[in-house]
Amino acid sequence: MFTGIIESLGEISDMQPRGNDQRITIQTGKLDLGDVKIGDSIATNGVCLTAVELGSGYFVADVSIETIKRSGFAHYRKGQAVNLEKAMMATSRFGGHIVSGHVDGVGEIQSIHDLGQTWEIWVKAPDNLAKYLAEKGSVTVDGVSLTVNDVNGAAFKLTLVPHTLKETIIQHYKTGTKVNLEVDVVARYLERLMMGDKAAESGKSADISMSVLAENGYLR
């Protein structure tokens, strides 16, 4: 479990194919690995990876074909900058929102507007994620917990303050940059819950219409 508050900028220094999977080495920058053990989780651009080897200023992890297909790892190369966050502790401050490290889809930067101290960015999400995006709701972009400030179809607007730009790879974004997206976990579970008994039926997916909301007492 993570919070979406980035602790360090890292870099992928090695990528070795292992069948359809990959073993990657990540230089961790200022991330303190003193309390990290083999088997611990580190979010890497929002993807929960398990450390299988640790060294001075780096860790090694295996990336499965499933992760490669569903995240930005499909086009990452050596030298790729990454956001890093260690798994949260029960005694940690909860500064962002609940982040599982399970990427829901890959979005694309549509536009970037430099407003001086801040950036305004529009991101195009996959169409199937549009229903999870709500104005003033939370979204995770490359592991960063952010607030959705506007929504237009499957596109959403973010406003980035100087600290976030300085401490994350967002500073390197350009129009067309691919980004990992994780929607608010509460929205995902709510959708499943609304299916009721139909959730147990094979092949069924959620179809939350206005009539379904009304039938379950969410609308008057």
mmCIF file of C-alpha atoms in Angstrom:
data_model
loop_
_atom_site.group_PDB
_atom_site.id
_atom_site.type_symbol
_atom_site.label_atom_id
_atom_site.label_comp_id
_atom_site.label_asym_id
_atom_site.label_seq_id
_atom_site.Cartn_x
_atom_site.Cartn_y
_atom_site.Cartn_z
ATOM 1 C CA MET A 1 0.000 0.000 0.000
ATOM 2 C CA PHE A 2 1.223 3.492 -0.894
ATOM 3 C CA THR A 3 0.093 7.102 -0.525
ATOM 4 C CA GLY A 4 1.209 8.669 -3.812
ATOM 5 C CA ILE A 5 3.747 10.955 -2.105
ATOM 6 C CA ILE A 6 6.986 10.509 -4.059
ATOM 7 C CA GLU A 7 10.143 10.016 -2.000
ATOM 8 C CA SER A 8 12.797 10.053 -4.699
ATOM 9 C CA LEU A 9 13.536 10.273 -8.392
ATOM 10 C CA GLY A 10 15.206 7.126 -9.688
ATOM 11 C CA GLU A 11 16.443 5.778 -12.994
ATOM 12 C CA ILE A 12 16.264 2.423 -14.753
ATOM 13 C CA SER A 13 19.886 1.443 -15.296
ATOM 14 C CA ASP A 14 19.471 -2.073 -16.677
ATOM 15 C CA MET A 15 16.744 -4.179 -18.299
ATOM 16 C CA GLN A 16 17.292 -7.875 -18.975
ATOM 17 C CA PRO A 17 14.674 -10.018 -20.770
ATOM 18 C CA ARG A 18 13.678 -13.251 -19.023
ATOM 19 C CA GLY A 19 11.370 -14.994 -21.445
ATOM 20 C CA ASN A 20 8.374 -12.701 -21.747
ATOM 21 C CA ASP A 21 9.261 -10.982 -18.470
ATOM 22 C CA GLN A 22 12.040 -8.566 -17.556
ATOM 23 C CA ARG A 23 14.485 -8.132 -14.690
ATOM 24 C CA ILE A 24 15.261 -4.475 -14.113
ATOM 25 C CA THR A 25 17.773 -2.574 -12.010
ATOM 26 C CA ILE A 26 16.746 0.804 -10.625
ATOM 27 C CA GLN A 27 19.105 3.415 -9.225
ATOM 28 C CA THR A 28 17.245 4.908 -6.281
ATOM 29 C CA GLY A 29 18.747 8.390 -5.901
ATOM 30 C CA LYS A 30 18.061 9.796 -2.427
ATOM 31 C CA LEU A 31 15.664 6.985 -1.437
ATOM 32 C CA ASP A 32 16.731 5.508 1.914
ATOM 33 C CA LEU A 33 16.980 1.739 1.481
ATOM 34 C CA GLY A 34 18.161 1.201 5.063
ATOM 35 C CA ASP A 35 14.812 -0.218 6.163
ATOM 36 C CA VAL A 36 14.065 -2.127 2.944
ATOM 37 C CA LYS A 37 14.379 -5.914 2.862
ATOM 38 C CA ILE A 38 14.260 -8.487 0.075
ATOM 39 C CA GLY A 39 10.575 -9.025 -0.712
ATOM 40 C CA ASP A 40 9.515 -5.480 0.199
ATOM 41 C CA SER A 41 7.490 -3.382 -2.249
ATOM 42 C CA ILE A 42 8.609 -0.176 -3.935
ATOM 43 C CA ALA A 43 6.250 1.754 -6.205
ATOM 44 C CA THR A 44 8.029 2.589 -9.445
ATOM 45 C CA ASN A 45 6.090 5.086 -11.546
ATOM 46 C CA GLY A 46 3.049 3.831 -9.695
ATOM 47 C CA VAL A 47 3.743 0.128 -10.286
ATOM 48 C CA CYS A 48 4.181 -1.999 -7.166
ATOM 49 C CA LEU A 49 7.444 -3.919 -7.637
ATOM 50 C CA THR A 50 9.015 -6.473 -5.300
ATOM 51 C CA ALA A 51 12.700 -6.022 -4.495
ATOM 52 C CA VAL A 52 14.514 -9.293 -5.267
ATOM 53 C CA GLU A 53 18.005 -7.854 -4.805
ATOM 54 C CA LEU A 54 19.320 -4.826 -2.927
ATOM 55 C CA GLY A 55 22.584 -2.953 -3.225
ATOM 56 C CA SER A 56 24.141 0.394 -2.457
ATOM 57 C CA GLY A 57 21.760 2.868 -4.074
ATOM 58 C CA TYR A 58 19.831 0.372 -6.197
ATOM 59 C CA PHE A 59 17.324 -2.451 -6.176
ATOM 60 C CA VAL A 60 16.448 -5.192 -8.651
ATOM 61 C CA ALA A 61 12.902 -6.306 -9.478
ATOM 62 C CA ASP A 62 11.130 -8.644 -11.866
ATOM 63 C CA VAL A 63 8.459 -7.208 -14.154
ATOM 64 C CA SER A 64 5.889 -9.692 -15.432
ATOM 65 C CA ILE A 65 4.410 -9.721 -18.927
ATOM 66 C CA GLU A 66 1.075 -8.664 -17.383
ATOM 67 C CA THR A 67 2.681 -5.521 -15.943
ATOM 68 C CA ILE A 68 4.494 -4.818 -19.197
ATOM 69 C CA LYS A 69 1.237 -5.027 -21.177
ATOM 70 C CA ARG A 70 -0.789 -2.874 -18.795
ATOM 71 C CA SER A 71 1.693 -0.130 -17.938
ATOM 72 C CA GLY A 72 4.339 2.185 -19.300
ATOM 73 C CA PHE A 73 6.947 -0.554 -18.938
ATOM 74 C CA ALA A 74 5.979 -1.545 -22.480
ATOM 75 C CA HIS A 75 8.012 1.409 -23.780
ATOM 76 C CA TYR A 76 10.514 2.072 -20.969
ATOM 77 C CA ARG A 77 14.198 1.882 -21.820
ATOM 78 C CA LYS A 78 17.502 2.225 -19.949
ATOM 79 C CA GLY A 79 17.803 5.751 -18.611
ATOM 80 C CA GLN A 80 14.055 6.107 -17.990
ATOM 81 C CA ALA A 81 13.452 8.399 -15.010
ATOM 82 C CA VAL A 82 10.988 6.981 -12.476
ATOM 83 C CA ASN A 83 9.118 8.135 -9.381
ATOM 84 C CA LEU A 84 9.858 6.015 -6.308
ATOM 85 C CA GLU A 85 7.911 5.451 -3.093
ATOM 86 C CA LYS A 86 8.442 2.788 -0.454
ATOM 87 C CA ALA A 87 5.416 0.957 0.920
ATOM 88 C CA MET A 88 3.776 2.980 3.667
ATOM 89 C CA MET A 89 4.045 2.088 7.345
ATOM 90 C CA ALA A 90 1.140 2.140 9.791
ATOM 91 C CA THR A 91 2.875 4.982 11.643
ATOM 92 C CA SER A 92 3.395 7.111 8.505
ATOM 93 C CA ARG A 93 1.501 10.295 7.730
ATOM 94 C CA PHE A 94 -1.167 9.645 5.105
ATOM 95 C CA GLY A 95 -0.371 12.613 2.877
ATOM 96 C CA GLY A 96 -1.952 11.491 -0.392
ATOM 97 C CA HIS A 97 -4.689 8.893 -0.896
ATOM 98 C CA ILE A 98 -4.916 5.097 -0.928
ATOM 99 C CA VAL A 99 -2.704 3.851 -3.759
ATOM 100 C CA SER A 100 -2.424 0.114 -4.412
ATOM 101 C CA GLY A 101 0.313 0.206 -7.060
ATOM 102 C CA HIS A 102 -1.920 -1.629 -9.550
ATOM 103 C CA VAL A 103 -2.072 0.325 -12.800
ATOM 104 C CA ASP A 104 -5.511 0.537 -14.427
ATOM 105 C CA GLY A 105 -4.360 1.879 -17.779
ATOM 106 C CA VAL A 106 -1.969 4.105 -19.685
ATOM 107 C CA GLY A 107 -2.944 7.705 -20.389
ATOM 108 C CA GLU A 108 -1.380 10.353 -22.590
ATOM 109 C CA ILE A 109 -0.478 13.971 -21.939
ATOM 110 C CA GLN A 110 -2.665 16.109 -24.211
ATOM 111 C CA SER A 111 -1.417 19.569 -23.315
ATOM 112 C CA ILE A 112 0.810 21.432 -20.874
ATOM 113 C CA HIS A 113 0.296 25.079 -19.982
ATOM 114 C CA ASP A 114 3.075 26.822 -18.057
ATOM 115 C CA LEU A 115 1.360 29.341 -15.780
ATOM 116 C CA GLY A 116 4.583 30.589 -14.220
ATOM 117 C CA GLN A 117 4.658 29.009 -10.763
ATOM 118 C CA THR A 118 2.381 26.135 -11.731
ATOM 119 C CA TRP A 119 1.613 23.876 -14.670
ATOM 120 C CA GLU A 120 -1.841 23.022 -15.954
ATOM 121 C CA ILE A 121 -1.874 19.612 -17.621
ATOM 122 C CA TRP A 122 -4.632 17.784 -19.486
ATOM 123 C CA VAL A 123 -4.371 13.985 -19.558
ATOM 124 C CA LYS A 124 -6.363 11.675 -21.838
ATOM 125 C CA ALA A 125 -7.311 8.472 -20.038
ATOM 126 C CA PRO A 126 -8.489 5.276 -21.753
ATOM 127 C CA ASP A 127 -12.237 5.517 -22.380
ATOM 128 C CA ASN A 128 -12.999 2.665 -19.974
ATOM 129 C CA LEU A 129 -11.559 4.695 -17.080
ATOM 130 C CA ALA A 130 -13.621 7.831 -17.714
ATOM 131 C CA LYS A 131 -16.390 6.736 -15.329
ATOM 132 C CA TYR A 132 -13.933 6.689 -12.421
ATOM 133 C CA LEU A 133 -12.796 10.297 -12.891
ATOM 134 C CA ALA A 134 -14.586 12.968 -10.891
ATOM 135 C CA GLU A 135 -13.873 16.664 -10.377
ATOM 136 C CA LYS A 136 -12.020 17.115 -7.051
ATOM 137 C CA GLY A 137 -11.547 13.343 -6.875
ATOM 138 C CA SER A 138 -8.175 11.611 -6.640
ATOM 139 C CA VAL A 139 -6.109 9.971 -9.362
ATOM 140 C CA THR A 140 -2.601 8.515 -9.410
ATOM 141 C CA VAL A 141 -0.358 9.536 -12.321
ATOM 142 C CA ASP A 142 2.980 7.711 -12.526
ATOM 143 C CA GLY A 143 2.638 7.041 -8.816
ATOM 144 C CA VAL A 144 1.841 10.658 -7.853
ATOM 145 C CA SER A 145 -1.337 11.333 -5.864
ATOM 146 C CA LEU A 146 -3.110 14.220 -7.607
ATOM 147 C CA THR A 147 -6.458 16.012 -7.544
ATOM 148 C CA VAL A 148 -8.648 16.071 -10.648
ATOM 149 C CA ASN A 149 -9.576 19.731 -11.195
ATOM 150 C CA ASP A 150 -11.768 19.321 -14.269
ATOM 151 C CA VAL A 151 -13.120 16.523 -16.447
ATOM 152 C CA ASN A 152 -14.050 16.518 -20.128
ATOM 153 C CA GLY A 153 -15.096 13.060 -21.288
ATOM 154 C CA ALA A 154 -12.108 10.788 -20.691
ATOM 155 C CA ALA A 155 -9.746 13.759 -20.338
ATOM 156 C CA PHE A 156 -8.957 15.369 -17.002
ATOM 157 C CA LYS A 157 -7.074 18.447 -15.825
ATOM 158 C CA LEU A 158 -4.332 18.605 -13.213
ATOM 159 C CA THR A 159 -2.710 21.636 -11.604
ATOM 160 C CA LEU A 160 0.889 21.045 -10.504
ATOM 161 C CA VAL A 161 2.602 23.188 -7.871
ATOM 162 C CA PRO A 162 6.375 23.871 -8.008
ATOM 163 C CA HIS A 163 7.257 21.283 -5.327
ATOM 164 C CA THR A 164 5.537 18.460 -7.238
ATOM 165 C CA LEU A 165 7.265 19.472 -10.464
ATOM 166 C CA LYS A 166 10.664 19.561 -8.765
ATOM 167 C CA GLU A 167 10.325 16.249 -6.916
ATOM 168 C CA THR A 168 8.750 14.064 -9.638
ATOM 169 C CA ILE A 169 9.259 13.099 -13.272
ATOM 170 C CA ILE A 170 6.317 15.328 -14.220
ATOM 171 C CA GLN A 171 8.938 18.012 -14.856
ATOM 172 C CA HIS A 172 9.995 15.955 -17.921
ATOM 173 C CA TYR A 173 6.509 15.524 -19.406
ATOM 174 C CA LYS A 174 5.802 16.645 -22.958
ATOM 175 C CA THR A 175 2.715 16.458 -25.131
ATOM 176 C CA GLY A 176 2.313 12.790 -26.034
ATOM 177 C CA THR A 177 4.090 11.398 -22.961
ATOM 178 C CA LYS A 178 2.533 8.105 -21.826
ATOM 179 C CA VAL A 179 1.679 7.890 -18.121
ATOM 180 C CA ASN A 180 0.529 5.154 -15.746
ATOM 181 C CA LEU A 181 -2.919 5.765 -14.277
ATOM 182 C CA GLU A 182 -4.521 4.285 -11.195
ATOM 183 C CA VAL A 183 -8.048 5.395 -10.377
ATOM 184 C CA ASP A 184 -9.378 5.864 -6.852
ATOM 185 C CA VAL A 185 -9.724 2.420 -5.265
ATOM 186 C CA VAL A 186 -12.992 3.484 -3.613
ATOM 187 C CA ALA A 187 -14.561 4.098 -7.035
ATOM 188 C CA ARG A 188 -13.526 0.650 -8.239
ATOM 189 C CA TYR A 189 -15.002 -1.157 -5.250
ATOM 190 C CA LEU A 190 -18.174 0.929 -5.348
ATOM 191 C CA GLU A 191 -18.734 -0.108 -8.964
ATOM 192 C CA ARG A 192 -18.330 -3.777 -8.062
ATOM 193 C CA LEU A 193 -20.567 -3.431 -5.015
ATOM 194 C CA MET A 194 -23.327 -1.892 -7.118
ATOM 195 C CA MET A 195 -23.494 -5.087 -9.177
ATOM 196 C CA GLY A 196 -24.938 -6.901 -6.162
ATOM 197 C CA ASP A 197 -25.564 -10.615 -6.753
ATOM 198 C CA LYS A 198 -24.725 -10.219 -10.448
ATOM 199 C CA ALA A 199 -21.045 -9.901 -9.493
ATOM 200 C CA ALA A 200 -20.973 -13.700 -9.019
ATOM 201 C CA GLU A 201 -22.139 -14.350 -12.582
ATOM 202 C CA SER A 202 -19.398 -15.284 -15.021
ATOM 203 C CA GLY A 203 -18.704 -12.719 -17.715
ATOM 204 C CA LYS A 204 -20.695 -9.988 -16.012
ATOM 205 C CA SER A 205 -19.295 -6.467 -15.804
ATOM 206 C CA ALA A 206 -20.645 -3.438 -14.020
ATOM 207 C CA ASP A 207 -23.146 -1.271 -15.890
ATOM 208 C CA ILE A 208 -24.001 1.571 -13.554
ATOM 209 C CA SER A 209 -26.840 3.525 -15.169
ATOM 210 C CA MET A 210 -29.000 6.281 -13.709
ATOM 211 C CA SER A 211 -31.827 3.753 -13.278
ATOM 212 C CA VAL A 212 -29.562 1.390 -11.317
ATOM 213 C CA LEU A 213 -28.545 4.243 -9.016
ATOM 214 C CA ALA A 214 -32.178 5.197 -8.481
ATOM 215 C CA GLU A 215 -33.206 1.591 -7.737
ATOM 216 C CA ASN A 216 -30.553 1.371 -5.051
ATOM 217 C CA GLY A 217 -31.505 4.606 -3.353
ATOM 218 C CA TYR A 218 -28.690 6.812 -4.625
ATOM 219 C CA LEU A 219 -31.062 9.129 -6.508
ATOM 220 C CA ARG A 220 -34.389 10.613 -5.546
#
